[in-house]
Amino acid sequence: MDLKVTYPEIGATRTRDLPPGYRHLERGTVLDAPLDRPAEILMTWGLHERCGLRPEPTAPRAAAGVEVALRFAGVMRIPCQVVWAEETPELVGFGYGSLPGHPERGEAAFLLEPLGDRTRFTVRSFSVPGTVASRLARPVAQAIQTRATDRWLSAMAEALR
């Protein structure tokens, strides 16, 4: 697999052992649905669509090596590459990393874990500014990133209602 990401700590979002020197962000919620329902939404880019992004993936399902350009508001293009993916009875999710042109350098993961007839959904990331503009606007960029993380969680819950 040819990974083109812009940081060396590939796959670190799979566990809670995130690399030093980055901003770490982790949020989670419990969903009132069994694992299979949110898993299908997540792995087929439906969550991204529900968050107002227009994903342009190289494959219809998230899998290691798949590249995806996330279009936002018709102007912003956020290029990412899936660096790991898992679909087992114990865990469904993936992590993608920044590609050249992304405003940040780092990785984000979307994790689903079964809790009987409910599911724990976690979004975990590590990042640093990847462009001069994001460095200069770091507080604003961090606020946007935190808000986006909270939106992932609420959008998934809304999709299951």
Tab-separated table of C-alpha atoms in Angstrom:
chain	number	residue	atom	x	y	z
A	1	MET	CA	0.000	0.000	0.000
A	2	ASP	CA	1.373	3.372	-1.023
A	3	LEU	CA	0.664	5.911	1.714
A	4	LYS	CA	1.269	9.549	0.822
A	5	VAL	CA	0.400	11.163	4.154
A	6	THR	CA	2.246	14.193	5.522
A	7	TYR	CA	3.280	12.885	8.978
A	8	PRO	CA	5.350	9.902	10.208
A	9	GLU	CA	3.148	8.470	13.017
A	10	ILE	CA	0.882	6.506	10.686
A	11	GLY	CA	-1.889	4.569	12.400
A	12	ALA	CA	-1.467	6.109	15.854
A	13	THR	CA	-5.218	6.839	16.133
A	14	ARG	CA	-5.972	3.143	16.315
A	15	THR	CA	-5.083	3.231	20.027
A	16	ARG	CA	-5.065	5.927	22.675
A	17	ASP	CA	-1.260	6.163	22.462
A	18	LEU	CA	-1.163	9.393	20.452
A	19	PRO	CA	2.206	10.924	19.525
A	20	PRO	CA	3.637	13.878	21.466
A	21	GLY	CA	4.004	17.278	19.846
A	22	TYR	CA	0.495	17.324	18.386
A	23	ARG	CA	-2.842	18.595	19.594
A	24	HIS	CA	-4.878	15.601	20.763
A	25	LEU	CA	-8.643	15.574	20.603
A	26	GLU	CA	-10.995	12.775	21.598
A	27	ARG	CA	-14.750	12.858	22.016
A	28	GLY	CA	-17.301	10.070	22.246
A	29	THR	CA	-20.949	9.264	22.690
A	30	VAL	CA	-23.192	6.240	23.032
A	31	LEU	CA	-25.589	5.642	20.148
A	32	ASP	CA	-29.005	4.028	20.557
A	33	ALA	CA	-28.436	1.516	17.765
A	34	PRO	CA	-26.668	-1.808	17.281
A	35	LEU	CA	-23.258	-1.744	15.580
A	36	ASP	CA	-24.387	-2.636	12.040
A	37	ARG	CA	-26.457	0.532	11.473
A	38	PRO	CA	-23.823	3.183	12.283
A	39	ALA	CA	-21.117	0.991	10.715
A	40	GLU	CA	-22.745	1.164	7.296
A	41	ILE	CA	-23.179	4.941	7.542
A	42	LEU	CA	-19.566	5.416	8.603
A	43	MET	CA	-17.810	3.059	6.211
A	44	THR	CA	-19.669	4.327	3.107
A	45	TRP	CA	-18.874	8.020	3.709
A	46	GLY	CA	-22.472	8.756	4.786
A	47	LEU	CA	-21.353	10.447	7.991
A	48	HIS	CA	-19.207	12.876	6.030
A	49	GLU	CA	-22.153	13.733	3.785
A	50	ARG	CA	-24.373	14.313	6.820
A	51	CYS	CA	-21.782	16.778	8.146
A	52	GLY	CA	-22.060	18.957	5.057
A	53	LEU	CA	-18.996	17.636	3.285
A	54	ARG	CA	-18.985	16.261	-0.230
A	55	PRO	CA	-16.648	13.258	-0.116
A	56	GLU	CA	-14.941	12.275	-3.367
A	57	PRO	CA	-13.404	8.880	-2.500
A	58	THR	CA	-11.419	6.576	-4.764
A	59	ALA	CA	-13.590	3.679	-3.468
A	60	PRO	CA	-17.184	3.530	-2.188
A	61	ARG	CA	-16.109	2.040	1.160
A	62	ALA	CA	-13.375	3.177	3.562
A	63	ALA	CA	-10.386	0.817	3.350
A	64	ALA	CA	-6.653	1.204	3.830
A	65	GLY	CA	-5.131	3.107	0.915
A	66	VAL	CA	-8.373	4.775	-0.236
A	67	GLU	CA	-7.955	8.486	-0.887
A	68	VAL	CA	-10.786	10.920	-0.311
A	69	ALA	CA	-11.066	14.607	-1.075
A	70	LEU	CA	-13.559	16.254	1.231
A	71	ARG	CA	-15.194	19.246	-0.410
A	72	PHE	CA	-16.569	21.912	1.879
A	73	ALA	CA	-18.808	24.810	0.820
A	74	GLY	CA	-17.767	24.291	-2.789
A	75	VAL	CA	-14.431	26.018	-2.200
A	76	MET	CA	-12.328	24.087	0.271
A	77	ARG	CA	-10.713	20.788	-0.727
A	78	ILE	CA	-9.404	18.653	2.146
A	79	PRO	CA	-7.359	15.671	0.850
A	80	CYS	CA	-7.000	12.585	3.071
A	81	GLN	CA	-5.960	8.944	2.794
A	82	VAL	CA	-7.273	6.030	4.839
A	83	VAL	CA	-4.271	4.565	6.676
A	84	TRP	CA	-6.098	1.802	8.527
A	85	ALA	CA	-9.576	0.282	8.533
A	86	GLU	CA	-11.213	-2.478	10.509
A	87	GLU	CA	-14.579	-4.207	10.302
A	88	THR	CA	-14.862	-6.883	12.988
A	89	PRO	CA	-17.576	-7.744	15.520
A	90	GLU	CA	-15.510	-5.879	18.178
A	91	LEU	CA	-14.596	-2.734	16.220
A	92	VAL	CA	-15.643	-0.947	13.052
A	93	GLY	CA	-13.819	2.140	11.942
A	94	PHE	CA	-10.971	3.746	10.130
A	95	GLY	CA	-8.308	6.362	10.453
A	96	TYR	CA	-7.325	8.759	7.724
A	97	GLY	CA	-4.387	11.057	7.455
A	98	SER	CA	-3.622	14.367	5.855
A	99	LEU	CA	-2.289	14.494	2.314
A	100	PRO	CA	-0.396	17.420	0.769
A	101	GLY	CA	-2.777	20.382	0.510
A	102	HIS	CA	-4.610	19.602	3.763
A	103	PRO	CA	-4.669	22.579	6.168
A	104	GLU	CA	-3.495	20.324	9.034
A	105	ARG	CA	-0.907	17.567	9.410
A	106	GLY	CA	-2.125	14.539	11.310
A	107	GLU	CA	-4.699	11.813	11.546
A	108	ALA	CA	-8.331	11.362	12.577
A	109	ALA	CA	-10.119	8.134	13.466
A	110	PHE	CA	-13.774	7.193	13.656
A	111	LEU	CA	-14.368	4.186	15.936
A	112	LEU	CA	-17.511	2.156	16.620
A	113	GLU	CA	-17.601	-0.426	19.427
A	114	PRO	CA	-20.638	-2.563	20.299
A	115	LEU	CA	-22.292	-2.234	23.718
A	116	GLY	CA	-25.007	-4.866	23.425
A	117	ASP	CA	-27.878	-3.215	21.525
A	118	ARG	CA	-26.088	0.170	21.657
A	119	THR	CA	-22.794	1.391	20.145
A	120	ARG	CA	-19.993	3.580	21.434
A	121	PHE	CA	-18.839	6.100	18.820
A	122	THR	CA	-15.479	7.817	19.308
A	123	VAL	CA	-13.665	10.392	17.206
A	124	ARG	CA	-9.942	10.647	18.003
A	125	SER	CA	-7.305	12.814	16.334
A	126	PHE	CA	-3.869	14.338	16.519
A	127	SER	CA	-2.801	17.311	14.445
A	128	VAL	CA	-0.654	20.388	13.985
A	129	PRO	CA	-1.097	23.242	11.515
A	130	GLY	CA	-0.050	22.169	8.054
A	131	THR	CA	0.028	25.528	6.270
A	132	VAL	CA	1.151	29.047	7.044
A	133	ALA	CA	-2.485	30.165	7.102
A	134	SER	CA	-3.517	27.499	9.632
A	135	ARG	CA	-0.474	28.358	11.790
A	136	LEU	CA	-1.374	32.052	11.785
A	137	ALA	CA	-5.008	31.284	12.578
A	138	ARG	CA	-4.250	28.445	15.005
A	139	PRO	CA	-6.874	29.375	17.670
A	140	VAL	CA	-9.553	29.656	14.994
A	141	ALA	CA	-8.412	26.422	13.317
A	142	GLN	CA	-8.528	24.590	16.653
A	143	ALA	CA	-12.018	25.914	17.388
A	144	ILE	CA	-13.203	24.744	13.963
A	145	GLN	CA	-11.617	21.332	14.528
A	146	THR	CA	-13.314	20.947	17.924
A	147	ARG	CA	-16.655	22.004	16.485
A	148	ALA	CA	-16.261	19.569	13.570
A	149	THR	CA	-15.494	16.740	16.004
A	150	ASP	CA	-18.652	17.503	17.973
A	151	ARG	CA	-20.584	17.637	14.685
A	152	TRP	CA	-19.396	14.120	13.719
A	153	LEU	CA	-20.930	12.832	16.958
A	154	SER	CA	-24.241	14.678	16.676
A	155	ALA	CA	-24.638	13.858	12.968
A	156	MET	CA	-24.240	10.147	13.636
A	157	ALA	CA	-26.792	10.265	16.457
A	158	GLU	CA	-29.222	12.186	14.232
A	159	ALA	CA	-28.772	9.689	11.386
A	160	LEU	CA	-29.912	6.858	13.658
A	161	ARG	CA	-33.130	8.493	14.854
